[in-house]
XYZ file of N, CA and C in Angstrom:
627
model
N 89.831 81.070 92.351
C 90.574 80.052 93.102
C 90.320 80.216 94.603
N 90.194 79.103 95.309
C 89.999 79.177 96.741
C 91.292 79.513 97.458
N 91.150 79.934 98.709
C 92.327 80.256 99.516
C 93.061 78.960 99.867
N 94.408 78.962 99.865
C 95.154 77.747 100.231
C 94.885 77.365 101.673
N 94.784 76.059 101.926
C 94.535 75.606 103.295
C 95.699 75.953 104.215
N 96.911 75.889 103.700
C 98.093 76.242 104.486
C 98.568 77.621 104.048
N 98.663 78.584 104.969
C 99.107 79.922 104.583
C 100.490 79.869 103.942
N 100.685 80.708 102.925
C 101.988 80.762 102.266
C 103.050 81.361 103.163
N 102.630 82.175 104.118
C 103.599 82.919 104.905
C 103.136 83.023 106.353
N 104.016 82.720 107.276
C 103.787 82.973 108.689
C 105.150 83.091 109.364
N 105.149 83.406 110.634
C 106.409 83.651 111.351
C 107.283 82.395 111.394
N 106.649 81.225 111.515
C 107.434 79.989 111.568
C 108.182 79.757 110.259
N 107.500 79.962 109.129
C 108.157 79.765 107.835
C 109.253 80.799 107.619
N 109.003 82.014 108.059
C 110.023 83.059 107.913
C 111.260 82.697 108.728
N 111.056 82.274 109.983
C 112.190 81.900 110.823
C 112.950 80.706 110.287
N 112.215 79.695 109.802
C 112.856 78.505 109.244
C 113.702 78.861 108.027
N 113.166 79.695 107.153
C 113.887 80.073 105.938
C 115.102 80.927 106.262
N 114.965 81.847 107.204
C 116.101 82.677 107.600
C 117.227 81.816 108.174
N 116.862 80.829 108.983
C 117.886 79.959 109.573
C 118.560 79.111 108.499
N 117.810 78.660 107.514
C 118.410 77.914 106.404
C 119.437 78.774 105.671
N 119.090 80.026 105.438
C 120.024 80.938 104.762
C 121.270 81.167 105.603
N 121.085 81.336 106.910
C 122.234 81.520 107.808
C 123.143 80.300 107.757
N 122.553 79.105 107.853
C 123.352 77.883 107.837
C 124.126 77.738 106.528
N 123.520 78.192 105.419
C 124.157 78.046 104.109
C 125.152 79.155 103.803
N 124.774 80.397 104.141
C 125.539 81.549 103.669
C 126.150 82.398 104.786
N 125.696 82.221 106.016
C 126.203 83.012 107.119
C 125.447 84.299 107.340
N 124.456 84.602 106.519
C 123.658 85.808 106.682
C 122.351 85.626 105.916
N 121.462 86.614 106.025
C 120.199 86.567 105.305
C 119.782 87.990 104.979
N 118.868 88.107 104.046
C 118.224 89.388 103.769
C 116.740 89.120 103.607
N 115.936 90.136 103.823
C 114.491 89.959 103.671
C 114.125 89.597 102.228
N 114.711 90.238 101.202
C 114.405 89.806 99.835
C 114.757 88.349 99.562
N 115.865 87.857 100.135
C 116.216 86.447 99.954
C 115.152 85.535 100.556
N 114.676 85.892 101.743
C 113.622 85.105 102.384
C 112.369 85.100 101.514
N 112.011 86.273 101.014
C 110.811 86.380 100.186
C 110.920 85.517 98.934
N 112.087 85.554 98.277
C 112.261 84.758 97.062
C 112.118 83.275 97.360
N 112.707 82.810 98.449
C 112.617 81.387 98.783
C 111.181 80.960 99.076
N 110.421 81.863 99.640
C 109.047 81.534 100.002
C 108.060 81.847 98.883
N 108.560 82.457 97.801
C 107.699 82.744 96.666
C 106.687 83.835 96.917
N 107.087 84.836 97.729
C 106.186 85.948 98.039
C 106.893 87.264 97.764
N 106.155 88.345 97.836
C 106.735 89.674 97.697
C 107.458 90.066 98.990
N 108.521 90.845 98.849
C 109.285 91.270 100.027
C 108.391 91.974 101.033
N 107.496 92.822 100.543
C 106.622 93.545 101.452
C 105.747 92.638 102.295
N 105.425 91.454 101.783
C 104.576 90.526 102.532
C 105.270 90.031 103.800
N 106.601 89.892 103.736
C 107.352 89.436 104.911
C 107.199 90.433 106.046
N 107.220 91.729 105.708
C 107.145 92.770 106.733
C 105.783 92.816 107.420
N 104.781 92.161 106.855
C 103.479 92.102 107.506
C 103.497 91.164 108.714
N 104.518 90.303 108.788
C 104.581 89.295 109.850
C 105.689 89.537 110.864
N 106.704 90.321 110.503
C 107.833 90.566 111.403
C 108.200 92.037 111.367
N 108.852 92.478 112.431
C 109.290 93.868 112.539
C 110.668 94.022 111.904
N 110.718 93.898 110.590
C 111.961 94.104 109.859
C 113.027 93.070 110.179
N 114.269 93.411 109.853
C 115.393 92.501 110.065
C 115.569 92.164 111.545
N 115.409 93.162 112.417
C 115.570 92.906 113.850
C 114.556 91.881 114.338
N 113.343 91.942 113.813
C 112.337 90.962 114.208
C 112.696 89.560 113.762
N 113.304 89.448 112.585
C 113.726 88.138 112.095
C 114.879 87.600 112.931
N 115.786 88.478 113.335
C 116.886 88.051 114.201
C 116.341 87.445 115.492
N 115.290 88.053 116.046
C 114.723 87.507 117.273
C 114.001 86.182 117.018
N 113.410 86.025 115.832
C 112.855 84.712 115.473
C 113.961 83.662 115.439
N 115.114 84.039 114.858
C 116.250 83.116 114.812
C 116.712 82.757 116.214
N 116.784 83.764 117.086
C 117.237 83.508 118.454
C 116.294 82.528 119.153
N 115.000 82.737 118.972
C 114.041 81.833 119.603
C 114.166 80.414 119.060
N 114.352 80.297 117.750
C 114.435 78.972 117.140
C 115.672 78.225 117.615
N 116.815 78.896 117.647
C 118.043 78.226 118.079
C 117.969 77.901 119.572
N 117.529 78.870 120.375
C 117.488 78.669 121.818
C 116.424 77.674 122.244
N 115.438 77.416 121.392
C 114.384 76.461 121.750
C 114.933 75.048 121.909
N 116.117 74.796 121.373
C 116.729 73.468 121.506
C 117.436 73.290 122.847
N 117.569 74.370 123.634
C 118.163 74.245 124.964
C 117.130 73.608 125.889
N 117.506 72.565 126.575
C 116.588 71.845 127.457
C 116.253 72.703 128.677
N 115.014 73.189 128.811
C 114.680 74.039 129.957
C 114.698 73.295 131.278
N 114.548 71.977 131.219
C 114.552 71.204 132.443
C 115.890 71.173 133.152
N 116.966 71.534 132.462
C 118.279 71.521 133.098
C 118.335 72.482 134.280
N 117.610 73.597 134.191
C 117.668 74.600 135.255
C 116.835 74.208 136.474
N 116.154 73.064 136.413
C 115.396 72.552 137.558
C 116.183 71.524 138.355
N 117.373 71.161 137.856
C 118.162 70.143 138.540
C 118.718 70.682 139.851
N 119.091 69.765 140.727
C 119.768 70.129 141.971
C 120.992 69.238 142.136
N 122.043 69.756 142.788
C 122.202 71.123 143.298
C 122.393 72.134 142.177
N 122.600 73.401 142.544
C 122.674 74.481 141.568
C 123.782 74.279 140.550
N 124.938 73.738 140.987
C 126.056 73.604 140.059
C 125.800 72.497 139.031
N 125.045 71.469 139.425
C 124.648 70.438 138.459
C 123.706 71.029 137.416
N 122.798 71.907 137.852
C 121.882 72.570 136.933
C 122.642 73.456 135.955
N 123.599 74.216 136.478
C 124.354 75.133 135.627
C 125.196 74.364 134.609
N 125.788 73.261 135.044
C 126.587 72.450 134.126
C 125.720 71.842 133.027
N 124.569 71.295 133.397
C 123.679 70.687 132.402
C 123.149 71.742 131.434
N 122.826 72.916 131.942
C 122.352 74.011 131.090
C 123.432 74.403 130.089
N 124.682 74.497 130.558
C 125.795 74.859 129.676
C 125.968 73.837 128.555
N 125.864 72.577 128.873
C 126.044 71.537 127.854
C 124.905 71.578 126.827
N 123.683 71.766 127.299
C 122.554 71.833 126.376
C 122.624 73.110 125.533
N 123.014 74.207 126.127
C 123.184 75.495 125.445
C 124.224 75.352 124.334
N 125.328 74.719 124.651
C 126.398 74.528 123.652
C 125.907 73.683 122.484
N 125.198 72.600 122.777
C 124.706 71.728 121.710
C 123.725 72.467 120.801
N 122.854 73.287 121.382
C 121.868 74.014 120.586
C 122.532 74.969 119.604
N 123.529 75.695 120.071
C 124.187 76.675 119.206
C 125.224 76.033 118.290
N 125.785 74.912 118.705
C 126.728 74.206 117.829
C 126.034 73.688 116.580
N 124.716 73.493 116.644
C 123.967 73.034 115.478
C 123.826 74.139 114.429
N 124.039 75.397 114.843
C 123.902 76.534 113.920
C 124.998 77.565 114.202
N 126.263 77.178 114.049
C 127.354 78.067 114.452
C 127.393 79.388 113.698
N 126.913 79.393 112.452
C 126.950 80.639 111.688
C 125.968 81.684 112.203
N 125.036 81.262 113.019
C 124.091 82.217 113.601
C 124.682 82.958 114.792
N 125.738 82.424 115.372
C 126.268 82.985 116.611
C 126.719 84.437 116.454
N 127.553 84.787 115.467
C 127.966 86.192 115.361
C 126.796 87.146 115.196
N 125.785 86.746 114.451
C 124.621 87.598 114.240
C 123.840 87.790 115.538
N 123.610 86.712 116.266
C 122.805 86.789 117.476
C 123.529 87.483 118.614
N 124.851 87.368 118.644
C 125.600 87.947 119.747
C 125.892 89.434 119.563
N 125.494 89.991 118.443
C 125.734 91.423 118.208
C 124.426 92.202 118.137
N 123.343 91.613 118.656
C 122.067 92.313 118.724
C 121.442 92.053 120.092
N 120.701 93.023 120.637
C 120.104 92.862 121.970
C 119.102 91.710 122.005
N 119.003 91.086 123.162
C 118.045 89.997 123.363
C 116.679 90.599 123.684
N 115.700 90.299 122.843
C 114.344 90.804 123.054
C 113.297 89.692 123.098
N 113.612 88.543 122.558
C 112.629 87.464 122.437
C 112.120 87.044 123.817
N 110.808 87.090 124.049
C 110.266 86.778 125.382
C 110.675 85.415 125.921
N 110.622 84.385 125.074
C 110.955 83.042 125.564
C 112.418 82.918 125.955
N 113.280 83.674 125.290
C 114.698 83.652 125.643
C 114.921 84.430 126.930
N 114.260 85.570 127.073
C 114.361 86.340 128.313
C 113.875 85.531 129.508
N 112.841 84.723 129.301
C 112.344 83.870 130.378
C 113.406 82.877 130.837
N 114.202 82.370 129.896
C 115.251 81.425 130.272
C 116.354 82.112 131.079
N 116.680 83.348 130.695
C 117.639 84.108 131.504
C 117.088 84.355 132.904
N 115.806 84.655 132.988
C 115.180 84.872 134.297
C 115.339 83.635 135.177
N 115.156 82.464 134.590
C 115.299 81.229 135.351
C 116.741 81.003 135.791
N 117.699 81.330 134.916
C 119.109 81.160 135.272
C 119.501 82.112 136.404
N 119.027 83.355 136.327
C 119.304 84.319 137.394
C 118.678 83.853 138.701
N 117.447 83.387 138.640
C 116.766 82.901 139.842
C 117.507 81.732 140.461
N 118.011 80.837 139.627
C 118.785 79.694 140.117
C 119.965 80.167 140.971
N 120.707 81.139 140.458
C 121.900 81.595 141.170
C 121.539 82.395 142.421
N 120.525 83.230 142.328
C 120.125 83.999 143.507
C 119.614 83.081 144.613
N 118.815 82.094 144.240
C 118.293 81.155 145.234
C 119.402 80.302 145.838
N 120.494 80.132 145.092
C 121.625 79.344 145.603
C 122.503 80.168 146.541
N 122.232 81.457 146.654
C 122.972 82.278 147.597
C 124.025 83.182 147.004
N 124.057 83.326 145.680
C 125.036 84.222 145.062
C 124.633 85.672 145.289
N 125.613 86.549 145.538
C 125.293 87.979 145.609
C 124.833 88.477 144.248
N 123.872 89.376 144.248
C 123.267 89.801 142.994
C 124.282 90.419 142.042
N 125.305 91.082 142.565
C 126.304 91.720 141.709
C 127.160 90.716 140.961
N 127.176 89.461 141.418
C 128.011 88.442 140.780
C 127.245 87.625 139.740
N 125.926 87.754 139.709
C 125.116 86.855 138.898
C 125.340 87.048 137.401
N 125.182 88.278 136.903
C 125.326 88.483 135.462
C 126.761 88.266 134.971
N 127.798 88.696 135.708
C 129.147 88.348 135.247
C 129.351 86.844 135.095
N 128.765 86.050 135.990
C 128.892 84.599 135.878
C 128.149 84.070 134.651
N 126.932 84.540 134.439
C 126.162 84.068 133.289
C 126.825 84.475 131.985
N 127.320 85.705 131.918
C 127.993 86.165 130.695
C 129.273 85.378 130.453
N 130.023 85.113 131.524
C 131.243 84.320 131.372
C 130.928 82.919 130.873
N 129.852 82.334 131.388
C 129.462 80.997 130.936
C 129.049 81.027 129.466
N 128.331 82.070 129.067
C 127.956 82.201 127.659
C 129.182 82.350 126.770
N 130.166 83.116 127.221
C 131.391 83.262 126.430
C 132.058 81.911 126.201
N 132.098 81.108 127.249
C 132.683 79.771 127.139
C 131.864 78.892 126.192
N 130.550 78.885 126.379
C 129.666 78.021 125.595
C 129.689 78.390 124.115
N 129.533 79.683 123.822
C 129.448 80.107 122.424
C 130.799 80.006 121.725
N 131.877 80.297 122.449
C 133.199 80.112 121.862
C 133.454 78.654 121.525
N 133.019 77.770 122.417
C 133.201 76.341 122.166
C 132.314 75.863 121.020
N 131.091 76.414 120.919
C 130.209 76.045 119.812
C 130.830 76.435 118.474
N 131.467 77.594 118.424
C 132.178 77.996 117.210
C 133.373 77.089 116.951
N 134.058 76.701 118.032
C 135.235 75.843 117.893
C 134.856 74.485 117.311
N 133.667 74.006 117.631
C 133.220 72.723 117.084
C 133.082 72.772 115.565
N 132.822 73.975 115.028
C 132.673 74.119 113.577
C 134.000 74.394 112.882
N 135.050 74.583 113.656
C 136.360 74.883 113.080
C 137.048 73.600 112.631
N 138.038 73.728 111.738
C 138.814 72.532 111.352
C 139.464 71.892 112.571
N 139.567 70.598 112.557
C 140.190 69.905 113.689
C 141.639 70.333 113.846
N 142.305 70.599 112.726
C 143.691 71.078 112.774
C 143.698 72.573 112.506
N 143.914 73.355 113.554
C 143.872 74.811 113.427
C 145.265 75.428 113.303
N 146.295 74.655 113.531
C 147.666 75.161 113.451
C 148.402 74.402 112.356
N 148.835 75.103 111.334
C 149.596 74.496 110.246
C 151.073 74.851 110.437
N 151.822 73.879 110.890
C 153.227 74.120 111.205
C 154.057 74.132 109.933
N 155.097 74.926 109.951
C 155.953 75.096 108.777
C 157.415 75.015 109.187
N 158.206 74.438 108.302
C 159.643 74.352 108.571
C 160.287 75.737 108.573
N 159.651 76.704 107.943
C 160.197 78.052 107.905
C 160.137 78.728 109.273
N 159.216 78.258 110.118
C 159.094 78.796 111.472
C 159.167 77.629 112.440
N 160.362 77.317 112.943
C 160.509 76.174 113.846
C 159.675 76.359 115.124
N 158.810 75.401 115.411
C 157.979 75.448 116.622
C 157.936 74.049 117.248
N 159.067 73.558 117.729
C 159.098 72.183 118.237
C 158.214 71.970 119.463
N 158.147 72.962 120.371
C 157.318 72.799 121.564
C 155.831 72.803 121.214
N 155.458 73.669 120.275
C 154.077 73.692 119.809
C 153.712 72.364 119.162
N 154.593 71.824 118.347
C 154.341 70.533 117.707
C 154.172 69.439 118.747
N 154.998 69.479 119.773
C 154.917 68.486 120.838
C 153.574 68.578 121.572
N 153.165 69.815 121.870
C 151.906 70.017 122.588
C 150.718 69.592 121.740
N 150.754 69.911 120.449
C 149.652 69.531 119.567
C 149.544 68.021 119.428
N 150.672 67.368 119.366
C 150.674 65.915 119.219
C 150.102 65.219 120.452
N 150.148 65.913 121.590
C 149.687 65.306 122.839
C 148.220 65.557 123.127
N 147.557 66.366 122.291
C 146.152 66.701 122.537
C 145.274 65.485 122.279
N 144.422 65.198 123.259
C 143.469 64.099 123.085
C 142.352 64.554 122.152
N 141.875 63.647 121.324
C 140.777 63.964 120.398
C 139.429 63.692 121.078
N 138.386 64.429 120.710
C 138.412 65.601 119.853
C 138.852 66.853 120.613
N 139.588 67.679 119.937
C 140.198 68.855 120.555
C 139.176 69.796 121.191
N 138.100 70.128 120.459
C 137.129 71.113 120.948
C 136.420 70.629 122.209
N 136.086 69.347 122.261
C 135.406 68.813 123.438
C 136.317 68.844 124.653
N 137.572 68.495 124.446
C 138.524 68.504 125.555
C 138.704 69.921 126.099
N 138.813 70.893 125.210
C 138.976 72.274 125.644
C 137.739 72.765 126.392
N 136.558 72.360 125.937
C 135.331 72.773 126.618
C 135.287 72.214 128.036
N 135.685 70.965 128.211
C 135.685 70.366 129.545
C 136.627 71.109 130.485
N 137.784 71.507 129.978
C 138.736 72.276 130.790
C 138.106 73.598 131.215
N 137.509 74.290 130.250
C 136.908 75.583 130.551
C 135.731 75.475 131.501
N 134.872 74.481 131.308
C 133.699 74.335 132.154
C 134.092 73.961 133.580
N 135.088 73.094 133.709
C 135.565 72.729 135.042
C 136.098 73.953 135.775
N 136.880 74.766 135.081
C 137.420 75.977 135.690
C 136.322 76.975 136.051
N 135.344 77.111 135.171
C 134.244 78.040 135.458
C 133.481 77.609 136.704
N 133.128 76.333 136.795
C 132.361 75.856 137.943
C 133.147 75.991 139.238
N 134.445 75.755 139.170
C 135.283 75.923 140.369
C 135.260 77.388 140.819
N 135.346 78.294 139.865
C 135.294 79.722 140.204
C 133.933 80.085 140.790
N 132.852 79.580 140.186
C 131.514 79.894 140.680
C 131.328 79.401 142.117
N 131.813 78.209 142.401
C 131.698 77.691 143.770
C 132.491 78.561 144.741
N 133.673 79.006 144.315
C 134.488 79.851 145.186
C 133.798 81.182 145.458
N 133.165 81.756 144.452
C 132.448 83.018 144.631
C 131.317 82.845 145.630
N 130.574 81.786 145.487
C 129.438 81.545 146.388
C 129.903 81.292 147.813
N 130.935 80.490 147.944
C 131.417 80.162 149.284
C 132.047 81.369 149.964
N 132.743 82.199 149.189
C 133.352 83.394 149.771
C 132.310 84.350 150.299
N 131.164 84.410 149.638
C 130.117 85.313 150.084
C 129.330 84.729 151.242
N 129.130 83.398 151.192
C 128.264 82.792 152.205
C 128.990 82.277 153.422
N 130.276 81.989 153.342
C 131.060 81.458 154.454
C 130.325 80.322 155.163
N 130.432 79.192 154.561
C 129.766 78.051 155.161
C 128.831 77.370 154.188
N 128.500 78.065 153.093
C 127.735 77.391 152.054
C 128.586 76.290 151.440
N 127.955 75.245 150.993
C 128.642 74.202 150.253
C 128.065 74.172 148.863
N 128.653 73.356 147.967
C 128.166 73.308 146.592
C 126.772 72.745 146.510
N 126.234 72.171 147.553
C 124.875 71.683 147.510
C 123.923 72.709 148.055
């Protein structure tokens, strides 16, 4: 028999299959990937550096949906806001991947390049270097928490007559729909206000532009 024109196994197929398993089950294993692709488990290891290598493939695949052009916008705060929205949308499409990706170090070159661009954006805007990573991490906490919230039930509080909570009921009834989007807007507005204050406090005379 001749060799198949399309290889049975490559990094793209491994990453695609791993992400499918994550979306369906919340986790993956190398044997599961091998079974889906119809190959031996050992064959998968010829293309990736074990489970950690597959995790980085997943990170690259999910993060590839973040629009890199957002970090080229001006002024800096418009760029940061657009990046946050695109980042949230990319991860909201695969919320079950978030816990896995957030508990392993970032090694994927293309993802590291995006962090480099975000850091450069803030440094060029005049932020002190000591403030840059706390701001980026805080923004990620907001974005990823909101991406998870988008996958949660719309009604997260089940009120019971056994525990009277009239004020909570009143507050819940007043929430504009959709709840997760409204909460994200509140958080993003607060984050950007804080970022502007940090920059202005350091620069004394800098403006948001």
